[in-house]
C-alpha cells in the first residue's frame, strides 16, 4: 500500500467507510475544514497539494513554474490513483482536481463529495496573501480568473452529493456542518 503522510493510519478500501472528498474553489476552506472534520471523526486527512509538495520537494507554484500545469495535473492524477485503493479518508484536493473527470471516476463511487460553496469575492478575500501561492490566481485580474475557473468547473462542483454554503459561517461552523453530513450519510 502507498504511504501517505496523514495524522491517522490509512486503512484498505472499505465500501462501508468511503473517502469524503471536499471540493470547491481556492479559498473555499477545503484544507482547514478537512483537517477539522478529520479530527472530529478520527479519520486520516490528506491535502493532495501538500502531499504532492512533500513528495516533489517543492511548492505547487514551483511545479507550475518549472514543469507547467500539465505536469502538476499528472501528479494529481497519479496520487488519486493511489487513493482509490484505500478508504475512509477525508480528502482535500486542489480546486482544479475536479476538472478532470478521470479523477472523479477513480474515487466515485464509493467516495462521497461535499461542495464548499463560497462567493468569488469572499474566496479572494479569504486567500489574502496566500493568493501568491496559487499560480492560476497570480494574474492582473484575480477575480476575473477565479470567475473563469468557476464557470468551467461549476457543473462538476454541483454534481457533489452535498454542499455547504460557507458564506456566513465560521470555519468551526462549517466543520460542524460537514461532520454532521458525513455522520448522517452513515459514512462515518
Ligand atoms: C488550483 C488550486 C490550488 C492548487 C493549484 C491549482 C486550481 O489548490 O491545486 O494552484 O486549479 O484551482 P486550492 O484549491 O487549495 O487553492
Short mmCIF file of C-alpha atoms and ligand atoms in Angstrom, two decimals:
data_model
loop_
_atom_site.label_atom_id
_atom_site.label_comp_id
_atom_site.label_asym_id
_atom_site.label_seq_id
_atom_site.Cartn_x
_atom_site.Cartn_y
_atom_site.Cartn_z
CA UNK A 1 0.00 0.00 0.00
CA UNK A 2 1.24 3.52 -0.78
CA UNK A 3 2.39 5.69 2.10
CA UNK A 4 0.67 8.97 2.70
CA UNK A 5 1.63 11.45 5.40
CA UNK A 6 -1.55 11.55 7.47
CA UNK A 7 -2.49 12.12 11.10
CA UNK A 8 -4.13 8.69 11.42
CA UNK A 9 -3.24 5.35 9.88
CA UNK A 10 -4.84 4.71 6.48
CA UNK A 11 -6.92 1.58 6.06
CA UNK A 12 -7.66 -0.52 2.98
CA UNK A 13 -10.74 0.35 0.95
CA UNK A 14 -13.98 -0.45 2.74
CA UNK A 15 -17.27 0.21 0.94
CA UNK A 16 -18.95 1.00 4.28
CA UNK A 17 -16.48 3.77 5.01
CA UNK A 18 -15.71 5.57 1.79
CA UNK A 19 -13.49 8.61 1.33
CA UNK A 20 -15.08 12.01 1.85
CA UNK A 21 -13.83 14.50 -0.75
CA UNK A 22 -14.15 18.23 -0.08
CA UNK A 23 -14.38 20.16 -3.32
CA UNK A 24 -14.63 23.85 -4.11
CA UNK A 25 -12.75 26.86 -5.36
CA UNK A 26 -9.44 28.04 -3.92
CA UNK A 27 -10.37 29.98 -0.80
CA UNK A 28 -13.44 27.87 -0.02
CA UNK A 29 -11.71 26.43 3.06
CA UNK A 30 -11.09 22.85 1.95
CA UNK A 31 -7.87 22.39 3.92
CA UNK A 32 -9.00 24.00 7.18
CA UNK A 33 -12.36 22.25 7.05
CA UNK A 34 -10.86 18.91 6.04
CA UNK A 35 -8.44 18.96 8.96
CA UNK A 36 -11.23 19.84 11.37
CA UNK A 37 -13.62 17.19 10.10
CA UNK A 38 -10.90 14.53 10.18
CA UNK A 39 -10.10 15.42 13.79
CA UNK A 40 -13.80 15.36 14.74
CA UNK A 41 -14.31 11.94 13.15
CA UNK A 42 -10.91 10.45 14.00
CA UNK A 43 -10.20 9.89 10.32
CA UNK A 44 -6.96 10.32 8.36
CA UNK A 45 -6.75 13.62 6.46
CA UNK A 46 -4.90 14.27 3.24
CA UNK A 47 -4.48 17.57 1.45
CA UNK A 48 -3.46 16.49 -2.05
CA UNK A 49 -1.46 19.65 -2.82
CA UNK A 50 0.54 19.31 0.39
CA UNK A 51 1.21 15.64 -0.31
CA UNK A 52 2.38 16.46 -3.84
CA UNK A 53 4.64 19.22 -2.45
CA UNK A 54 6.08 16.84 0.12
CA UNK A 55 6.82 14.18 -2.46
CA UNK A 56 8.23 16.56 -5.05
CA UNK A 57 10.16 18.61 -2.51
CA UNK A 58 8.91 21.90 -3.93
CA UNK A 59 5.84 24.13 -3.69
CA UNK A 60 2.99 23.89 -6.21
CA UNK A 61 3.98 27.32 -7.61
CA UNK A 62 7.42 25.99 -8.45
CA UNK A 63 5.99 22.85 -10.09
CA UNK A 64 3.76 25.07 -12.26
CA UNK A 65 6.65 27.44 -13.00
CA UNK A 66 9.31 24.86 -13.83
CA UNK A 67 7.31 21.97 -15.27
CA UNK A 68 3.98 23.53 -16.25
CA UNK A 69 0.37 22.94 -15.25
CA UNK A 70 0.09 19.71 -17.24
CA UNK A 71 2.88 18.11 -15.17
CA UNK A 72 1.09 19.15 -11.97
CA UNK A 73 -2.18 17.63 -13.23
CA UNK A 74 -0.35 14.36 -13.89
CA UNK A 75 0.93 14.32 -10.31
CA UNK A 76 -2.65 14.92 -9.08
CA UNK A 77 -3.85 12.02 -11.19
CA UNK A 78 -1.11 9.64 -10.01
CA UNK A 79 -1.87 10.44 -6.37
CA UNK A 80 -5.59 9.93 -6.96
CA UNK A 81 -4.87 6.52 -8.44
CA UNK A 82 -3.15 5.54 -5.20
CA UNK A 83 -6.11 6.79 -3.20
CA UNK A 84 -8.59 4.55 -4.96
CA UNK A 85 -7.13 1.52 -3.21
CA UNK A 86 -7.62 2.86 0.32
CA UNK A 87 -10.67 4.20 2.13
CA UNK A 88 -12.09 6.23 4.95
CA UNK A 89 -10.02 9.36 4.46
CA UNK A 90 -11.02 13.00 4.45
CA UNK A 91 -9.51 14.37 1.23
CA UNK A 92 -8.94 17.98 0.17
CA UNK A 93 -7.83 18.12 -3.43
CA UNK A 94 -6.92 21.43 -5.10
CA UNK A 95 -9.77 23.37 -6.68
CA UNK A 96 -8.93 22.20 -10.21
CA UNK A 97 -8.73 18.49 -9.40
CA UNK A 98 -12.41 18.04 -10.20
CA UNK A 99 -11.97 19.46 -13.70
CA UNK A 100 -10.52 16.07 -14.75
CA UNK A 101 -13.46 13.66 -14.87
CA UNK A 102 -10.95 10.79 -14.64
CA UNK A 103 -10.01 11.89 -11.12
CA UNK A 104 -13.65 11.81 -10.07
CA UNK A 105 -14.24 8.41 -11.66
CA UNK A 106 -11.24 6.93 -9.87
CA UNK A 107 -12.81 7.62 -6.47
CA UNK A 108 -16.55 7.78 -7.04
CA UNK A 109 -18.31 5.56 -6.34
CA UNK A 110 -17.92 4.96 -3.44
CA UNK A 111 -16.47 8.32 -2.32
CA UNK A 112 -18.84 10.98 -1.04
CA UNK A 113 -18.31 14.52 -2.40
CA UNK A 114 -19.12 17.64 -0.41
CA UNK A 115 -19.01 21.01 -2.14
CA UNK A 116 -17.97 24.03 -0.07
CA UNK A 117 -19.75 26.99 -1.65
CA UNK A 118 -18.24 30.44 -1.48
CA UNK A 119 -18.75 33.74 -3.32
CA UNK A 120 -15.85 34.63 -5.61
CA UNK A 121 -15.16 37.91 -3.78
CA UNK A 122 -15.13 36.09 -0.43
CA UNK A 123 -12.75 33.43 -1.76
CA UNK A 124 -10.26 36.08 -2.90
CA UNK A 125 -10.56 37.84 0.44
CA UNK A 126 -10.05 34.64 2.41
CA UNK A 127 -6.95 33.73 0.42
CA UNK A 128 -5.40 37.11 1.24
CA UNK A 129 -1.61 36.99 0.79
CA UNK A 130 -1.88 33.21 0.26
CA UNK A 131 -3.11 34.06 -3.24
CA UNK A 132 0.56 34.30 -4.25
CA UNK A 133 0.80 30.51 -3.71
CA UNK A 134 -1.98 29.88 -6.27
CA UNK A 135 -0.27 30.17 -9.67
CA UNK A 136 -3.57 30.44 -11.55
CA UNK A 137 -4.55 33.47 -9.48
CA UNK A 138 -1.27 35.39 -9.71
CA UNK A 139 -2.63 37.43 -12.58
CA UNK A 140 -3.61 41.07 -13.03
CA UNK A 141 -7.33 40.30 -12.60
CA UNK A 142 -7.57 37.52 -9.97
CA UNK A 143 -11.32 37.89 -9.54
CA UNK A 144 -11.82 37.55 -13.31
CA UNK A 145 -9.55 34.47 -13.32
CA UNK A 146 -11.46 32.90 -10.46
CA UNK A 147 -14.74 33.59 -12.26
CA UNK A 148 -13.41 31.88 -15.37
CA UNK A 149 -12.33 28.84 -13.30
CA UNK A 150 -15.68 28.77 -11.54
CA UNK A 151 -17.65 28.88 -14.82
CA UNK A 152 -15.59 25.99 -16.18
CA UNK A 153 -15.99 23.91 -13.03
CA UNK A 154 -19.38 24.74 -11.58
CA UNK A 155 -21.23 21.78 -13.10
CA UNK A 156 -18.65 19.41 -11.66
CA UNK A 157 -18.85 21.06 -8.22
CA UNK A 158 -22.65 20.98 -8.36
CA UNK A 159 -22.63 17.25 -9.06
CA UNK A 160 -21.45 16.66 -5.45
CA UNK A 161 -23.55 14.60 -3.04
CA UNK A 162 -23.97 17.51 -0.65
CA UNK A 163 -22.96 21.12 -0.31
CA UNK A 164 -22.43 23.61 2.49
CA UNK A 165 -22.77 27.34 1.93
CA UNK A 166 -19.76 28.67 3.82
CA UNK A 167 -20.54 32.32 3.19
CA UNK A 168 -21.96 33.27 6.57
CA UNK A 169 -20.39 30.52 8.66
CA UNK A 170 -17.21 30.48 10.72
CA UNK A 171 -14.67 27.75 9.96
CA UNK A 172 -15.83 25.94 13.14
CA UNK A 173 -19.44 26.05 11.94
CA UNK A 174 -18.53 24.68 8.51
CA UNK A 175 -16.55 21.88 10.17
CA UNK A 176 -19.60 21.06 12.31
CA UNK A 177 -21.94 21.10 9.30
CA UNK A 178 -19.71 18.85 7.20
CA UNK A 179 -19.10 16.47 10.12
CA UNK A 180 -22.85 16.19 10.58
CA UNK A 181 -23.42 15.47 6.88
CA UNK A 182 -20.84 12.68 6.97
CA UNK A 183 -22.37 11.21 10.12
CA UNK A 184 -25.89 11.40 8.71
CA UNK A 185 -24.81 9.72 5.48
CA UNK A 186 -23.58 6.86 7.61
CA UNK A 187 -20.14 7.31 6.12
CA UNK A 188 -18.54 7.96 9.50
C1 LIG B 1 -5.71 25.11 -8.29
C2 LIG B 1 -5.96 25.22 -6.94
C3 LIG B 1 -4.91 25.06 -5.92
C4 LIG B 1 -3.75 24.21 -6.45
C5 LIG B 1 -3.27 24.74 -7.76
C6 LIG B 1 -4.36 24.77 -8.84
C7 LIG B 1 -6.83 25.28 -9.24
O1 LIG B 1 -5.47 24.45 -4.75
O2 LIG B 1 -4.14 22.88 -6.61
O3 LIG B 1 -2.78 26.04 -7.53
O4 LIG B 1 -6.72 24.86 -10.40
O5 LIG B 1 -7.89 25.82 -8.81
P1 LIG B 1 -6.50 25.22 -3.77
O6 LIG B 1 -7.89 24.95 -4.27
O7 LIG B 1 -6.24 24.61 -2.45
O8 LIG B 1 -6.16 26.66 -3.81
#
